[in-house]
């Protein structure tokens, strides 16, 4: 499972000209599911998304507060293209992305897990499988990639701190 998490001042999802979801300050997570992802991957990414410290504390020290500690919102957007690779002909290949039906079930389970581990009304999402216009105002910008495969964050070992 792969999440691309951005700290945002605001974010929204529009489908067919209508805003279907929006948040104020918080995290916007693009969510990609790998063909071999399991419940354990969902649990790991849920924990990390809600616990990653992307905000300063009340004293101004950076990287001390999580979305939960700041009582902020989370917007999740399903994105199978996170598991795309370019072929020799520079065309995207998504063979390692989870197929649509099981991916929708796992994505919904992930949303349910986030809601049960946080305040349900603060977890928002787009429409699975839809063509979406995603708008956001980055805060920083701050972008973190969380990868459950091997329980590592891309760019270094995950030390659980």
CSV table of C-alpha atoms in Angstrom, one decimal:
chain,number,residue,atom,x,y,z
A,1,UNK,CA,0.0,0.0,0.0
A,2,UNK,CA,1.3,3.4,-0.9
A,3,UNK,CA,0.1,6.8,0.4
A,4,UNK,CA,1.3,10.2,-0.8
A,5,UNK,CA,0.4,12.5,2.0
A,6,UNK,CA,0.4,16.3,1.7
A,7,UNK,CA,0.0,18.8,4.5
A,8,UNK,CA,-2.7,21.2,3.2
A,9,UNK,CA,-4.5,24.4,4.1
A,10,UNK,CA,-7.5,23.1,2.2
A,11,UNK,CA,-8.4,20.4,-0.3
A,12,UNK,CA,-11.5,19.4,-2.3
A,13,UNK,CA,-12.7,16.8,-4.8
A,14,UNK,CA,-15.1,17.7,-7.6
A,15,UNK,CA,-16.8,15.1,-9.8
A,16,UNK,CA,-18.9,16.1,-12.8
A,17,UNK,CA,-18.8,19.8,-11.7
A,18,UNK,CA,-20.0,19.1,-8.1
A,19,UNK,CA,-17.8,19.3,-5.0
A,20,UNK,CA,-18.3,15.9,-3.4
A,21,UNK,CA,-15.8,16.4,-0.5
A,22,UNK,CA,-13.7,19.2,1.0
A,23,UNK,CA,-11.5,19.8,4.0
A,24,UNK,CA,-9.9,22.8,5.7
A,25,UNK,CA,-6.4,22.4,7.2
A,26,UNK,CA,-5.2,18.8,7.5
A,27,UNK,CA,-3.8,16.0,5.4
A,28,UNK,CA,-4.7,15.0,1.8
A,29,UNK,CA,-3.7,11.4,1.1
A,30,UNK,CA,-3.5,9.8,-2.4
A,31,UNK,CA,-4.1,6.1,-1.7
A,32,UNK,CA,-2.8,3.3,-3.9
A,33,UNK,CA,-3.4,-0.4,-3.3
A,34,UNK,CA,-0.9,-3.1,-4.5
A,35,UNK,CA,-2.2,-6.4,-5.8
A,36,UNK,CA,-0.7,-8.2,-2.7
A,37,UNK,CA,-1.9,-5.8,0.0
A,38,UNK,CA,-3.6,-7.3,3.1
A,39,UNK,CA,-5.4,-6.2,6.2
A,40,UNK,CA,-1.9,-5.7,7.8
A,41,UNK,CA,-1.0,-3.1,5.2
A,42,UNK,CA,-4.3,-1.2,5.9
A,43,UNK,CA,-3.6,-1.2,9.6
A,44,UNK,CA,0.0,0.0,9.1
A,45,UNK,CA,-0.9,2.8,6.8
A,46,UNK,CA,-3.9,3.9,8.9
A,47,UNK,CA,-1.6,4.1,12.0
A,48,UNK,CA,1.1,6.0,10.2
A,49,UNK,CA,-1.3,8.4,8.4
A,50,UNK,CA,-2.9,9.4,11.7
A,51,UNK,CA,0.3,9.6,13.6
A,52,UNK,CA,2.8,11.2,11.2
A,53,UNK,CA,3.9,14.5,12.8
A,54,UNK,CA,3.7,17.1,10.0
A,55,UNK,CA,2.8,20.2,12.2
A,56,UNK,CA,4.6,22.3,14.8
A,57,UNK,CA,3.6,22.1,18.4
A,58,UNK,CA,2.2,25.1,20.4
A,59,UNK,CA,5.8,26.3,21.1
A,60,UNK,CA,6.6,26.4,17.4
A,61,UNK,CA,8.9,23.3,17.4
A,62,UNK,CA,8.5,21.7,13.9
A,63,UNK,CA,7.4,18.1,13.3
A,64,UNK,CA,5.8,17.6,16.7
A,65,UNK,CA,2.1,17.2,16.1
A,66,UNK,CA,0.0,14.8,14.1
A,67,UNK,CA,-3.3,15.4,12.4
A,68,UNK,CA,-5.0,13.8,15.4
A,69,UNK,CA,-3.1,16.0,17.9
A,70,UNK,CA,-4.2,19.1,16.0
A,71,UNK,CA,-7.8,17.8,15.5
A,72,UNK,CA,-7.5,18.4,11.7
A,73,UNK,CA,-9.2,16.7,8.8
A,74,UNK,CA,-8.1,14.0,6.4
A,75,UNK,CA,-9.1,13.8,2.7
A,76,UNK,CA,-8.4,10.4,1.0
A,77,UNK,CA,-8.4,10.0,-2.7
A,78,UNK,CA,-8.1,6.5,-4.3
A,79,UNK,CA,-5.4,6.5,-7.0
A,80,UNK,CA,-4.4,3.2,-8.6
A,81,UNK,CA,-1.8,5.1,-10.7
A,82,UNK,CA,0.5,5.2,-7.7
A,83,UNK,CA,1.5,1.6,-8.7
A,84,UNK,CA,2.2,2.5,-12.3
A,85,UNK,CA,5.5,2.0,-14.0
A,86,UNK,CA,6.7,3.2,-17.4
A,87,UNK,CA,7.4,0.6,-20.0
A,88,UNK,CA,10.3,0.8,-22.5
A,89,UNK,CA,7.8,2.6,-24.8
A,90,UNK,CA,7.1,5.2,-22.0
A,91,UNK,CA,3.6,3.9,-21.6
A,92,UNK,CA,2.2,3.4,-18.1
A,93,UNK,CA,1.7,-0.2,-16.9
A,94,UNK,CA,-0.5,-0.7,-13.9
A,95,UNK,CA,-0.2,-4.5,-13.6
A,96,UNK,CA,0.8,-4.3,-9.9
A,97,UNK,CA,-2.2,-2.2,-8.9
A,98,UNK,CA,-5.0,-4.1,-7.2
A,99,UNK,CA,-8.0,-4.8,-9.5
A,100,UNK,CA,-11.0,-2.6,-9.1
A,101,UNK,CA,-13.4,-4.8,-7.2
A,102,UNK,CA,-11.1,-5.9,-4.4
A,103,UNK,CA,-9.4,-2.5,-4.4
A,104,UNK,CA,-12.8,-0.8,-3.7
A,105,UNK,CA,-13.4,-3.2,-0.8
A,106,UNK,CA,-10.0,-2.6,0.7
A,107,UNK,CA,-10.2,1.1,0.2
A,108,UNK,CA,-13.6,1.2,2.0
A,109,UNK,CA,-12.1,-0.9,4.7
A,110,UNK,CA,-9.2,1.6,5.0
A,111,UNK,CA,-11.7,4.5,5.3
A,112,UNK,CA,-13.6,2.6,8.0
A,113,UNK,CA,-10.4,1.9,9.9
A,114,UNK,CA,-9.5,5.6,9.8
A,115,UNK,CA,-12.9,6.6,11.0
A,116,UNK,CA,-12.8,4.0,13.9
A,117,UNK,CA,-9.3,5.3,14.9
A,118,UNK,CA,-10.2,9.0,14.7
A,119,UNK,CA,-13.2,11.2,14.6
A,120,UNK,CA,-15.4,9.8,11.7
A,121,UNK,CA,-16.6,13.2,10.6
A,122,UNK,CA,-13.0,14.4,10.0
A,123,UNK,CA,-12.3,11.6,7.5
A,124,UNK,CA,-13.5,12.5,3.9
A,125,UNK,CA,-13.0,10.9,0.6
A,126,UNK,CA,-13.7,11.3,-3.1
A,127,UNK,CA,-15.6,8.8,-5.3
A,128,UNK,CA,-13.8,5.5,-5.9
A,129,UNK,CA,-13.1,4.9,-9.6
A,130,UNK,CA,-14.4,8.3,-10.7
A,131,UNK,CA,-12.6,10.9,-12.7
A,132,UNK,CA,-12.0,13.5,-10.1
A,133,UNK,CA,-10.7,17.1,-10.1
A,134,UNK,CA,-8.6,17.3,-6.9
A,135,UNK,CA,-7.8,20.8,-5.8
A,136,UNK,CA,-5.5,21.6,-2.8
A,137,UNK,CA,-3.5,24.4,-1.3
A,138,UNK,CA,-0.3,23.0,-0.1
A,139,UNK,CA,1.0,24.0,3.4
A,140,UNK,CA,4.7,24.3,3.2
A,141,UNK,CA,4.8,22.3,0.9
A,142,UNK,CA,5.1,19.2,3.0
A,143,UNK,CA,4.8,15.8,1.2
A,144,UNK,CA,5.5,12.4,2.8
A,145,UNK,CA,5.3,9.0,1.1
A,146,UNK,CA,4.2,6.1,3.3
A,147,UNK,CA,4.8,2.6,2.0
A,148,UNK,CA,3.6,-0.5,3.8
A,149,UNK,CA,5.6,-3.0,1.7
A,150,UNK,CA,8.4,-3.9,4.1
A,151,UNK,CA,7.0,-1.3,6.5
A,152,UNK,CA,9.4,1.4,5.2
A,153,UNK,CA,8.9,5.0,4.4
A,154,UNK,CA,10.4,5.7,1.0
A,155,UNK,CA,13.7,7.4,1.5
A,156,UNK,CA,14.8,5.7,4.7
A,157,UNK,CA,14.1,3.1,7.3
A,158,UNK,CA,11.0,3.4,9.4
A,159,UNK,CA,12.2,3.7,13.0
A,160,UNK,CA,8.7,3.9,14.5
A,161,UNK,CA,9.5,7.2,16.3
